PDB file of C-alpha atoms in Angstrom:
ATOM      1  CA  MET A  25     120.513  35.499 358.124  1.00 47.00           C
ATOM      2  CA  SER A  26     124.221  36.204 357.719  1.00 73.00           C
ATOM      3  CA  SER A  27     126.001  34.523 354.815  1.00 87.00           C
ATOM      4  CA  LEU A  28     129.444  35.285 356.207  1.00 95.00           C
ATOM      5  CA  LYS A  29     131.961  32.465 356.339  1.00 95.00           C
ATOM      6  CA  PRO A  30     134.129  31.477 359.311  1.00 96.00           C
ATOM      7  CA  LEU A  31     137.096  33.865 359.592  1.00 98.00           C
ATOM      8  CA  GLU A  32     135.574  36.117 356.928  1.00 98.00           C
ATOM      9  CA  VAL A  33     137.784  39.149 356.296  1.00 98.00           C
ATOM     10  CA  GLY A  34     136.237  42.562 356.888  1.00 98.00           C
ATOM     11  CA  CYS A  35     137.334  46.090 357.735  1.00 98.00           C
ATOM     12  CA  MET A  36     137.054  48.390 360.717  1.00 98.00           C
ATOM     13  CA  PHE A  37     135.836  51.697 359.279  1.00 98.00           C
ATOM     14  CA  TRP A  38     134.761  55.073 360.622  1.00 97.00           C
ATOM     15  CA  VAL A  39     131.836  57.069 359.286  1.00 97.00           C
ATOM     16  CA  GLU A  40     133.849  60.278 359.777  1.00 94.00           C
ATOM     17  CA  ARG A  41     136.841  59.043 357.735  1.00 95.00           C
ATOM     18  CA  ASP A  42     135.614  56.411 355.294  1.00 97.00           C
ATOM     19  CA  THR A  43     132.784  55.987 352.842  1.00 96.00           C
ATOM     20  CA  ILE A  44     130.897  52.721 352.725  1.00 97.00           C
ATOM     21  CA  PRO A  45     131.454  52.370 348.946  1.00 97.00           C
ATOM     22  CA  SER A  46     135.212  52.708 349.520  1.00 96.00           C
ATOM     23  CA  ILE A  47     135.085  49.858 352.031  1.00 97.00           C
ATOM     24  CA  ALA A  48     133.157  47.697 349.579  1.00 97.00           C
ATOM     25  CA  GLU A  49     135.778  48.443 346.924  1.00 97.00           C
ATOM     26  CA  MET A  50     138.329  46.656 349.104  1.00 97.00           C
ATOM     27  CA  GLY A  51     136.458  43.461 348.285  1.00 97.00           C
ATOM     28  CA  VAL A  52     135.001  42.763 351.727  1.00 98.00           C
ATOM     29  CA  ARG A  53     131.437  41.974 352.717  1.00 97.00           C
ATOM     30  CA  CYS A  54     131.499  42.966 356.369  1.00 98.00           C
ATOM     31  CA  GLY A  55     132.972  45.346 358.873  1.00 98.00           C
ATOM     32  CA  GLN A  56     132.811  47.080 362.198  1.00 98.00           C
ATOM     33  CA  MET A  57     131.457  50.629 361.932  1.00 98.00           C
ATOM     34  CA  GLY A  58     133.011  53.245 364.204  1.00 98.00           C
ATOM     35  CA  ILE A  59     131.016  56.316 365.199  1.00 98.00           C
ATOM     36  CA  GLY A  60     132.879  59.153 366.892  1.00 97.00           C
ATOM     37  CA  GLY A  61     131.605  61.069 369.875  1.00 96.00           C
ATOM     38  CA  ASP A  62     131.064  64.275 367.905  1.00 96.00           C
ATOM     39  CA  THR A  63     128.973  62.712 365.161  1.00 97.00           C
ATOM     40  CA  GLN A  64     125.410  63.945 365.298  1.00 96.00           C
ATOM     41  CA  ILE A  65     122.894  61.124 365.186  1.00 97.00           C
ATOM     42  CA  THR A  66     119.761  62.088 363.233  1.00 97.00           C
ATOM     43  CA  PRO A  67     117.088  60.105 361.367  1.00 97.00           C
ATOM     44  CA  LYS A  68     118.673  61.332 358.114  1.00 97.00           C
ATOM     45  CA  PHE A  69     122.076  60.007 359.230  1.00 97.00           C
ATOM     46  CA  ILE A  70     120.601  56.584 360.050  1.00 98.00           C
ATOM     47  CA  ASP A  71     118.663  56.395 356.783  1.00 98.00           C
ATOM     48  CA  LYS A  72     121.791  57.276 354.778  1.00 97.00           C
ATOM     49  CA  ILE A  73     123.876  54.610 356.508  1.00 98.00           C
ATOM     50  CA  ARG A  74     121.141  51.994 356.041  1.00 98.00           C
ATOM     51  CA  GLU A  75     120.822  52.817 352.340  1.00 98.00           C
ATOM     52  CA  GLU A  76     124.577  52.722 351.694  1.00 98.00           C
ATOM     53  CA  LEU A  77     125.055  49.468 353.574  1.00 98.00           C
ATOM     54  CA  GLY A  78     122.304  47.879 351.544  1.00 97.00           C
ATOM     55  CA  GLN A  79     123.513  49.209 348.221  1.00 98.00           C
ATOM     56  CA  ASN A  80     127.062  48.009 348.875  1.00 98.00           C
ATOM     57  CA  GLU A  81     126.066  44.738 350.542  1.00 97.00           C
ATOM     58  CA  ILE A  82     128.125  45.407 353.652  1.00 98.00           C
ATOM     59  CA  GLU A  83     127.105  43.619 356.865  1.00 98.00           C
ATOM     60  CA  VAL A  84     127.990  45.482 360.055  1.00 98.00           C
ATOM     61  CA  ILE A  85     129.154  43.175 362.822  1.00 97.00           C
ATOM     62  CA  SER A  86     129.168  45.864 365.515  1.00 98.00           C
ATOM     63  CA  ILE A  87     129.034  49.598 366.046  1.00 98.00           C
ATOM     64  CA  VAL A  88     132.219  50.762 367.735  1.00 98.00           C
ATOM     65  CA  ALA A  89     131.868  53.796 369.984  1.00 98.00           C
ATOM     66  CA  SER A  90     134.575  56.338 370.539  1.00 96.00           C
ATOM     67  CA  TYR A  91     133.874  59.258 372.833  1.00 97.00           C
ATOM     68  CA  SER A  92     134.554  62.961 372.731  1.00 96.00           C
ATOM     69  CA  GLY A  93     137.747  63.808 374.610  1.00 96.00           C
ATOM     70  CA  GLU A  94     139.458  60.435 374.295  1.00 96.00           C
ATOM     71  CA  ASP A  95     143.184  60.669 373.591  1.00 94.00           C
ATOM     72  CA  TYR A  96     145.614  57.780 372.990  1.00 93.00           C
ATOM     73  CA  ALA A  97     148.822  59.842 372.977  1.00 91.00           C
ATOM     74  CA  ASP A  98     150.508  57.969 375.829  1.00 92.00           C
ATOM     75  CA  LEU A  99     149.645  55.678 378.736  1.00 92.00           C
ATOM     76  CA  PRO A 100     148.894  58.433 381.319  1.00 92.00           C
ATOM     77  CA  THR A 101     146.655  60.209 378.791  1.00 94.00           C
ATOM     78  CA  VAL A 102     144.819  56.988 377.975  1.00 94.00           C
ATOM     79  CA  GLU A 103     144.236  56.370 381.647  1.00 93.00           C
ATOM     80  CA  ARG A 104     142.960  59.918 382.131  1.00 95.00           C
ATOM     81  CA  THR A 105     140.688  60.195 379.077  1.00 96.00           C
ATOM     82  CA  VAL A 106     139.600  56.829 377.649  1.00 96.00           C
ATOM     83  CA  GLY A 107     136.388  54.919 378.239  1.00 97.00           C
ATOM     84  CA  PHE A 108     134.217  55.042 381.350  1.00 97.00           C
ATOM     85  CA  ILE A 109     136.932  55.542 383.929  1.00 94.00           C
ATOM     86  CA  PRO A 110     137.112  59.383 383.852  1.00 95.00           C
ATOM     87  CA  ARG A 111     134.422  60.536 386.267  1.00 96.00           C
ATOM     88  CA  SER A 112     133.735  63.889 384.576  1.00 96.00           C
ATOM     89  CA  THR A 113     132.612  62.255 381.321  1.00 97.00           C
ATOM     90  CA  ARG A 114     131.088  59.049 382.653  1.00 97.00           C
ATOM     91  CA  ALA A 115     127.436  60.084 382.538  1.00 97.00           C
ATOM     92  CA  ALA A 116     127.712  61.649 379.097  1.00 98.00           C
ATOM     93  CA  ARG A 117     129.439  58.572 377.677  1.00 98.00           C
ATOM     94  CA  LEU A 118     126.817  56.310 379.198  1.00 98.00           C
ATOM     95  CA  ASN A 119     124.116  58.334 377.457  1.00 98.00           C
ATOM     96  CA  ARG A 120     126.018  58.221 374.172  1.00 98.00           C
ATOM     97  CA  THR A 121     126.356  54.463 374.427  1.00 98.00           C
ATOM     98  CA  LEU A 122     122.634  54.085 375.064  1.00 98.00           C
ATOM     99  CA  GLU A 123     121.996  56.279 372.028  1.00 98.00           C
ATOM    100  CA  LEU A 124     124.172  54.031 369.870  1.00 98.00           C
ATOM    101  CA  ILE A 125     122.314  50.979 371.108  1.00 98.00           C
ATOM    102  CA  GLU A 126     119.183  52.486 369.580  1.00 98.00           C
ATOM    103  CA  VAL A 127     121.081  53.245 366.352  1.00 98.00           C
ATOM    104  CA  ALA A 128     122.237  49.640 366.191  1.00 98.00           C
ATOM    105  CA  ALA A 129     118.691  48.427 366.733  1.00 98.00           C
ATOM    106  CA  LYS A 130     117.433  50.546 363.831  1.00 98.00           C
ATOM    107  CA  LEU A 131     120.210  49.247 361.564  1.00 98.00           C
ATOM    108  CA  GLY A 132     119.920  45.622 362.661  1.00 98.00           C
ATOM    109  CA  VAL A 133     123.442  45.545 364.093  1.00 98.00           C
ATOM    110  CA  PRO A 134     123.866  42.859 366.785  1.00 98.00           C
ATOM    111  CA  ALA A 135     126.531  44.465 368.980  1.00 98.00           C
ATOM    112  CA  ILE A 136     127.973  47.681 370.440  1.00 98.00           C
ATOM    113  CA  ALA A 137     131.707  47.826 371.233  1.00 98.00           C
ATOM    114  CA  CYS A 138     134.092  50.224 372.956  1.00 97.00           C
ATOM    115  CA  HIS A 139     137.229  50.560 375.056  1.00 96.00           C
ATOM    116  CA  LEU A 140     136.385  50.316 378.737  1.00 95.00           C
ATOM    117  CA  GLY A 141     139.530  52.116 379.931  1.00 94.00           C
ATOM    118  CA  PHE A 142     141.871  51.262 382.806  1.00 92.00           C
ATOM    119  CA  VAL A 143     139.582  49.627 385.380  1.00 91.00           C
ATOM    120  CA  PRO A 144     141.005  49.694 388.932  1.00 92.00           C
ATOM    121  CA  SER A 145     142.157  46.285 390.182  1.00 89.00           C
ATOM    122  CA  ASP A 146     140.652  46.920 393.636  1.00 93.00           C
ATOM    123  CA  LYS A 147     137.033  45.722 393.529  1.00 95.00           C
ATOM    124  CA  LEU A 148     136.189  47.963 396.474  1.00 96.00           C
ATOM    125  CA  ASN A 149     137.378  51.063 394.628  1.00 96.00           C
ATOM    126  CA  PRO A 150     134.359  53.377 394.040  1.00 96.00           C
ATOM    127  CA  ASP A 151     135.331  53.802 390.394  1.00 96.00           C
ATOM    128  CA  TYR A 152     135.428  50.041 389.918  1.00 97.00           C
ATOM    129  CA  LEU A 153     131.993  49.666 391.470  1.00 97.00           C
ATOM    130  CA  ASP A 154     130.502  52.543 389.488  1.00 97.00           C
ATOM    131  CA  VAL A 155     131.880  51.268 386.157  1.00 97.00           C
ATOM    132  CA  ARG A 156     130.778  47.717 386.879  1.00 98.00           C
ATOM    133  CA  ASN A 157     127.239  48.922 387.563  1.00 98.00           C
ATOM    134  CA  LEU A 158     127.338  51.172 384.488  1.00 98.00           C
ATOM    135  CA  VAL A 159     128.324  48.209 382.315  1.00 98.00           C
ATOM    136  CA  ARG A 160     125.503  46.163 383.816  1.00 98.00           C
ATOM    137  CA  HIS A 161     123.089  48.932 382.854  1.00 98.00           C
ATOM    138  CA  ILE A 162     124.400  49.040 379.285  1.00 98.00           C
ATOM    139  CA  CYS A 163     124.187  45.261 378.981  1.00 98.00           C
ATOM    140  CA  ASP A 164     120.614  45.247 380.224  1.00 98.00           C
ATOM    141  CA  ARG A 165     119.606  47.935 377.735  1.00 98.00           C
ATOM    142  CA  ALA A 166     121.351  46.114 374.884  1.00 98.00           C
ATOM    143  CA  ALA A 167     119.652  42.869 375.876  1.00 98.00           C
ATOM    144  CA  LEU A 168     116.258  44.467 375.216  1.00 98.00           C
ATOM    145  CA  HIS A 169     117.246  44.488 371.531  1.00 98.00           C
ATOM    146  CA  GLY A 170     118.976  41.093 371.616  1.00 98.00           C
ATOM    147  CA  GLN A 171     122.362  42.824 371.344  1.00 98.00           C
ATOM    148  CA  MET A 172     125.781  42.157 372.857  1.00 98.00           C
ATOM    149  CA  PHE A 173     127.947  44.744 374.579  1.00 98.00           C
ATOM    150  CA  VAL A 174     131.530  44.083 373.576  1.00 98.00           C
ATOM    151  CA  LEU A 175     134.712  45.253 375.332  1.00 98.00           C
ATOM    152  CA  GLU A 176     137.893  45.605 373.303  1.00 97.00           C
ATOM    153  CA  THR A 177     141.126  44.164 374.657  1.00 95.00           C
ATOM    154  CA  GLY A 178     144.042  46.456 375.292  1.00 87.00           C
ATOM    155  CA  GLN A 179     144.465  48.254 378.582  1.00 87.00           C
ATOM    156  CA  GLU A 180     144.171  45.241 380.877  1.00 92.00           C
ATOM    157  CA  LYS A 181     145.663  41.755 381.063  1.00 95.00           C
ATOM    158  CA  ALA A 182     143.420  38.955 379.755  1.00 97.00           C
ATOM    159  CA  HIS A 183     142.716  37.429 383.176  1.00 96.00           C
ATOM    160  CA  GLU A 184     141.805  40.860 384.576  1.00 96.00           C
ATOM    161  CA  LEU A 185     139.329  41.452 381.752  1.00 97.00           C
ATOM    162  CA  LEU A 186     137.792  38.012 382.232  1.00 97.00           C
ATOM    163  CA  ASP A 187     137.506  38.612 385.973  1.00 97.00           C
ATOM    164  CA  PHE A 188     135.701  41.909 385.363  1.00 97.00           C
ATOM    165  CA  ILE A 189     133.305  40.296 382.869  1.00 98.00           C
ATOM    166  CA  GLU A 190     132.485  37.548 385.325  1.00 98.00           C
ATOM    167  CA  ASP A 191     131.903  40.127 388.063  1.00 98.00           C
ATOM    168  CA  VAL A 192     129.500  42.081 385.814  1.00 98.00           C
ATOM    169  CA  ALA A 193     127.601  38.802 385.395  1.00 98.00           C
ATOM    170  CA  ARG A 194     125.690  39.568 382.223  1.00 98.00           C
ATOM    171  CA  PRO A 195     125.522  36.880 379.509  1.00 98.00           C
ATOM    172  CA  ASN A 196     125.638  39.434 376.678  1.00 98.00           C
ATOM    173  CA  LEU A 197     128.929  41.018 377.803  1.00 98.00           C
ATOM    174  CA  LYS A 198     131.559  39.805 375.344  1.00 98.00           C
ATOM    175  CA  VAL A 199     135.054  40.548 373.970  1.00 98.00           C
ATOM    176  CA  ASN A 200     136.402  42.056 370.769  1.00 98.00           C
ATOM    177  CA  PHE A 201     139.912  40.631 370.673  1.00 98.00           C
ATOM    178  CA  ASP A 202     142.634  42.917 369.329  1.00 98.00           C
ATOM    179  CA  PRO A 203     145.999  41.100 369.356  1.00 98.00           C
ATOM    180  CA  ALA A 204     147.968  44.245 368.549  1.00 98.00           C
ATOM    181  CA  ASN A 205     146.503  46.092 371.520  1.00 97.00           C
ATOM    182  CA  MET A 206     147.778  43.405 373.865  1.00 97.00           C
ATOM    183  CA  ILE A 207     151.259  44.105 372.486  1.00 97.00           C
ATOM    184  CA  LEU A 208     150.988  47.905 372.203  1.00 97.00           C
ATOM    185  CA  TYR A 209     149.963  48.228 375.848  1.00 96.00           C
ATOM    186  CA  GLY A 210     152.319  45.507 377.042  1.00 95.00           C
ATOM    187  CA  SER A 211     149.328  43.610 378.416  1.00 95.00           C
ATOM    188  CA  GLY A 212     150.457  40.117 377.585  1.00 96.00           C
ATOM    189  CA  ASP A 213     151.050  37.588 374.833  1.00 97.00           C
ATOM    190  CA  PRO A 214     147.994  37.679 372.510  1.00 98.00           C
ATOM    191  CA  HIS A 215     148.157  33.949 371.763  1.00 98.00           C
ATOM    192  CA  GLU A 216     147.965  33.064 375.442  1.00 98.00           C
ATOM    193  CA  ALA A 217     145.237  35.690 375.927  1.00 98.00           C
ATOM    194  CA  VAL A 218     143.030  34.021 373.300  1.00 98.00           C
ATOM    195  CA  GLY A 219     143.135  30.861 375.381  1.00 98.00           C
ATOM    196  CA  ILE A 220     142.041  32.757 378.475  1.00 98.00           C
ATOM    197  CA  LEU A 221     139.247  34.724 376.815  1.00 98.00           C
ATOM    198  CA  LYS A 222     138.080  32.299 374.122  1.00 98.00           C
ATOM    199  CA  SER A 223     134.647  31.678 375.637  1.00 98.00           C
ATOM    200  CA  LYS A 224     133.896  35.428 375.457  1.00 98.00           C
ATOM    201  CA  ILE A 225     135.396  36.374 372.080  1.00 98.00           C
ATOM    202  CA  VAL A 226     132.762  37.281 369.466  1.00 98.00           C
ATOM    203  CA  SER A 227     134.841  39.464 367.135  1.00 98.00           C
ATOM    204  CA  VAL A 228     138.491  39.998 366.293  1.00 98.00           C
ATOM    205  CA  HIS A 229     140.563  42.904 364.979  1.00 98.00           C
ATOM    206  CA  ALA A 230     143.290  42.079 362.485  1.00 98.00           C
ATOM    207  CA  LYS A 231     145.852  44.641 363.593  1.00 98.00           C
ATOM    208  CA  ASP A 232     149.590  44.427 364.091  1.00 98.00           C
ATOM    209  CA  GLY A 233     152.140  46.220 366.225  1.00 98.00           C
ATOM    210  CA  ASP A 234     155.389  46.076 368.166  1.00 97.00           C
ATOM    211  CA  TRP A 235     156.028  45.979 371.901  1.00 97.00           C
ATOM    212  CA  PRO A 236     156.738  49.216 373.802  1.00 95.00           C
ATOM    213  CA  ASP A 237     160.323  50.442 373.693  1.00 92.00           C
ATOM    214  CA  PRO A 238     161.495  51.000 377.297  1.00 88.00           C
ATOM    215  CA  ARG A 239     163.204  54.172 376.079  1.00 87.00           C
ATOM    216  CA  ASP A 240     159.924  55.612 374.745  1.00 85.00           C
ATOM    217  CA  LYS A 241     158.351  57.831 377.395  1.00 81.00           C
ATOM    218  CA  ARG A 242     154.907  57.304 375.815  1.00 85.00           C
ATOM    219  CA  GLY A 243     154.847  53.811 377.245  1.00 90.00           C
ATOM    220  CA  LEU A 244     153.082  52.458 374.159  1.00 95.00           C
ATOM    221  CA  GLY A 245     154.234  50.218 371.346  1.00 95.00           C
ATOM    222  CA  LYS A 246     154.063  51.156 367.682  1.00 95.00           C
ATOM    223  CA  GLU A 247     151.261  50.032 365.401  1.00 97.00           C
ATOM    224  CA  ARG A 248     152.465  48.442 362.163  1.00 97.00           C
ATOM    225  CA  PRO A 249     150.949  47.289 358.864  1.00 97.00           C
ATOM    226  CA  LEU A 250     149.496  43.801 359.027  1.00 98.00           C
ATOM    227  CA  GLY A 251     152.225  41.184 358.896  1.00 97.00           C
ATOM    228  CA  LYS A 252     154.992  43.680 359.737  1.00 97.00           C
ATOM    229  CA  GLY A 253     154.671  43.666 363.514  1.00 98.00           C
ATOM    230  CA  SER A 254     155.067  41.261 366.428  1.00 98.00           C
ATOM    231  CA  VAL A 255     151.676  39.529 366.418  1.00 98.00           C
ATOM    232  CA  ASN A 256     152.813  36.691 364.089  1.00 98.00           C
ATOM    233  CA  PHE A 257     149.588  36.413 362.101  1.00 98.00           C
ATOM    234  CA  PRO A 258     150.211  32.937 360.633  1.00 98.00           C
ATOM    235  CA  LYS A 259     150.418  31.625 364.194  1.00 98.00           C
ATOM    236  CA  PHE A 260     147.536  33.858 365.319  1.00 98.00           C
ATOM    237  CA  ILE A 261     145.162  32.400 362.709  1.00 98.00           C
ATOM    238  CA  GLU A 262     145.994  28.916 363.984  1.00 98.00           C
ATOM    239  CA  THR A 263     145.528  30.094 367.566  1.00 98.00           C
ATOM    240  CA  LEU A 264     142.023  31.323 366.727  1.00 98.00           C
ATOM    241  CA  ARG A 265     141.161  28.089 364.951  1.00 98.00           C
ATOM    242  CA  SER A 266     142.435  26.021 367.881  1.00 98.00           C
ATOM    243  CA  ALA A 267     140.243  28.085 370.202  1.00 98.00           C
ATOM    244  CA  GLY A 268     137.193  27.326 368.040  1.00 98.00           C
ATOM    245  CA  TYR A 269     136.723  30.912 366.860  1.00 98.00           C
ATOM    246  CA  THR A 270     134.539  31.139 363.723  1.00 97.00           C
ATOM    247  CA  GLY A 271     133.676  34.852 363.603  1.00 97.00           C
ATOM    248  CA  THR A 272     135.021  37.646 361.430  1.00 98.00           C
ATOM    249  CA  LEU A 273     138.493  39.212 361.194  1.00 98.00           C
ATOM    250  CA  CYS A 274     138.118  42.966 360.737  1.00 98.00           C
ATOM    251  CA  ILE A 275     141.254  44.730 359.545  1.00 98.00           C
ATOM    252  CA  GLU A 276     142.041  47.838 361.585  1.00 98.00           C
ATOM    253  CA  ARG A 277     144.719  50.368 360.741  1.00 97.00           C
ATOM    254  CA  GLU A 278     145.199  53.590 362.720  1.00 94.00           C
ATOM    255  CA  ALA A 279     147.972  55.315 360.755  1.00 90.00           C
ATOM    256  CA  GLN A 280     147.667  59.105 360.930  1.00 88.00           C
ATOM    257  CA  ASP A 281     148.292  59.574 357.205  1.00 94.00           C
ATOM    258  CA  PRO A 282     144.969  58.841 355.429  1.00 93.00           C
ATOM    259  CA  GLU A 283     146.573  57.525 352.248  1.00 95.00           C
ATOM    260  CA  GLU A 284     148.913  55.238 354.165  1.00 96.00           C
ATOM    261  CA  ARG A 285     146.031  53.939 356.274  1.00 97.00           C
ATOM    262  CA  VAL A 286     143.871  53.068 353.268  1.00 96.00           C
ATOM    263  CA  ALA A 287     146.764  51.556 351.324  1.00 97.00           C
ATOM    264  CA  ASP A 288     147.704  49.333 354.249  1.00 98.00           C
ATOM    265  CA  MET A 289     144.101  48.187 354.686  1.00 98.00           C
ATOM    266  CA  ARG A 290     143.870  47.304 350.990  1.00 97.00           C
ATOM    267  CA  ALA A 291     147.117  45.338 351.141  1.00 98.00           C
ATOM    268  CA  ALA A 292     145.956  43.519 354.273  1.00 98.00           C
ATOM    269  CA  VAL A 293     142.885  41.984 352.597  1.00 98.00           C
ATOM    270  CA  PRO A 294     144.732  39.575 350.257  1.00 98.00           C
ATOM    271  CA  TYR A 295     147.483  39.008 352.836  1.00 98.00           C
ATOM    272  CA  LEU A 296     144.949  37.854 355.446  1.00 98.00           C
ATOM    273  CA  ARG A 297     142.969  35.775 352.984  1.00 98.00           C
ATOM    274  CA  GLY A 298     146.171  34.056 351.940  1.00 98.00           C
ATOM    275  CA  LEU A 299     146.800  33.017 355.533  1.00 97.00           C
ATOM    276  CA  ILE A 300     143.243  31.784 356.042  1.00 96.00           C
ATOM    277  CA  GLY A 301     143.248  29.734 352.835  1.00 91.00           C
TER     278      GLY A 301
END
């Protein structure tokens, strides 16, 4: 049984970039473990991860899937490449997700998470219908292991995501709430979004960022170190508490420079704990 406390601070880490001992050295006991689309899953890989998690006493809240070919360079590229929306990669990404469900089962991880992509607003759109049915299939497979399938906020407004979840109609379909993504994509105020999605939120990213600059042709905001962006984390912690959220807060930093990324994650641990009290 988990010994994690309400609003326990953890880290979002990637097996291709980070070592589990280095995450433990940040002084955290939990995290979300990202696995890229090009990582080969073998019994040796699973055994190594299990051993290192045990040795370093790190509890994995969810496995986060990224997929080969995804690109977050700008809004049109995100729409064209991310998640289950691109038709050409849909089947392969479904199979990869099902594979990661089995990995999670072997490691005792209770959830699989990913970015869904830009879902069409028209519920009669063939892509909407195909993706809805695909998500139902993933949820049903995850349910066989008692797992949740978790969609990360970002590309869609909160009410649109909630509407999609209700249309999928699977009790194990949940939300990983990323307040910075709401800002980076211009999807809406993250504090208001928590109120809309609170019944579905099972995990939260501690990430910060600024709103898109209308002059920037990328159409995306800029990610910032925790506490330096527009999220307003003191207020956000209170927003989560008011919503009754008692899960973890996993620090995520996506800076391209590896040293900057790690340094910002390290600095974010005491900053976040200071806010939580």
